[in-house]
């Protein structure tokens, strides 16, 4: 069965060009970039070329790019190292919809005595910027706000947020794991101090990431050890993966236009098709505020997991907005923060596209979804919507 892969916010396929760029560094070019000999020096050059590509995508300087093992490490480093750099400041601000890489880290510091403000979002997943202004205090060390939400695709106005935070003087960390390569971001214009990127969300392999560190930002090493990465992260560089990420950044810069036109067009067709063909379907977020590749739709009175299983039987990969924890299905913290009612949050499905998504794949989803929803609604324990049950 052909796989229809619409789960690109979970992970993406490695681009062929990325794999080819990596191959020599997994085989014949295995030198250590720290070595004094030319064999290692050639490898060090490859790492620097990758840094150049990453810097070009973000429009920053190569020496502001720090390679890490993943988005989670980048987020952890940003928060841990900032709090270490400013030991007198005991306040952290984040949003209620951050990825666990940020959320759990902030809550860890809360459990260690820090004050944590988690900013709410409205029903469309939007932040109220006045609430950021009001939350900032002289004690605030770091504000951590994602650029785009992984579950809903809702984009936060990071330029305005950066202006507010920097006018106040706190450090701004942005988890841009879902947005980089999908929507433009110009770090020469947006005064973000720290920013997390993950390779496997932009067609590089899993297990490599970036922490952008604006020049002059205090950042004691989180992973202590050797002098690698300008002494900011110990550990021998994961050269093949760094080279792959560099190539993925180069490709992302080339394809970003396509994301905002062709991919968005496919996503819009999918979203509108689902809303018009499936009963009691609603969008989580506003199409205009979303990443061009993401749509999260709730099918009321149906369980998301059941939808996923039926889609899976057709070879279609997507994600649901609830996670099975301790035997009970908990709606996601993101949908809960948006105030999505229980009966809708449970039946929410995220479709996330990529530059490899085709028209035929969108057609396949639009064909199978209405009968799946109809069948499940008839079977579901909360499928007996009162007015329909009587009809
Ligand atoms: N932040 C966001 C918004 C994400 O979506 C993810 C992964 O899903 C991460 C951070 C973590 O990235 P990684 O899987 O590279 O650790």
Coordinates of N, CA and C in Angstrom, one line a residue, residues 19-32 39 42-43 239-241:
X19 N 20.8 13.3 1.9 CA 21.4 12.0 2.1 C 22.7 12.0 1.3
X20 N 22.7 12.4 0.1 CA 23.9 12.4 -0.7 C 25.0 13.3 -0.2
X21 N 24.6 14.4 0.4 CA 25.6 15.3 1.0 C 26.2 14.6 2.2
X22 N 25.5 13.8 2.9 CA 26.0 13.2 4.2 C 26.9 12.0 3.9
X23 N 26.6 11.3 2.8 CA 27.2 10.0 2.6 C 28.7 10.0 2.7
X24 N 29.4 10.9 2.1 CA 30.9 10.8 2.2 C 31.4 11.0 3.7
X25 N 30.6 11.6 4.5 CA 31.0 11.9 5.9 C 30.6 10.7 6.8
X26 N 29.9 9.7 6.2 CA 29.6 8.5 6.9 C 30.6 7.4 6.4
X27 N 31.3 7.7 5.3 CA 32.2 6.6 4.8 C 33.6 7.1 4.8
X28 N 34.1 7.7 3.6 CA 35.5 7.9 3.5 C 36.0 9.1 4.3
X29 N 35.1 10.1 4.5 CA 35.6 11.4 5.2 C 35.2 11.3 6.7
X30 N 35.9 10.5 7.4 CA 35.5 10.3 8.8 C 36.4 11.0 9.8
X31 N 37.3 11.9 9.3 CA 38.2 12.6 10.3 C 37.5 13.4 11.3
X32 N 38.2 13.7 12.4 CA 37.7 14.5 13.5 C 38.0 16.0 13.1
X39 N 43.3 15.9 6.8 CA 42.2 14.9 6.7 C 41.0 15.4 7.6
X42 N 39.6 19.0 6.4 CA 38.6 19.0 5.3 C 37.2 18.8 5.9
X43 N 37.2 18.0 7.0 CA 35.9 17.7 7.7 C 35.4 19.0 8.4
X239 N 29.4 15.1 12.6 CA 29.6 15.7 11.3 C 28.7 15.4 10.2
X240 N 28.4 14.1 10.0 CA 27.5 13.8 8.8 C 26.1 14.4 9.0
X241 N 25.6 14.5 10.2 CA 24.3 15.0 10.4 C 24.3 16.6 10.3

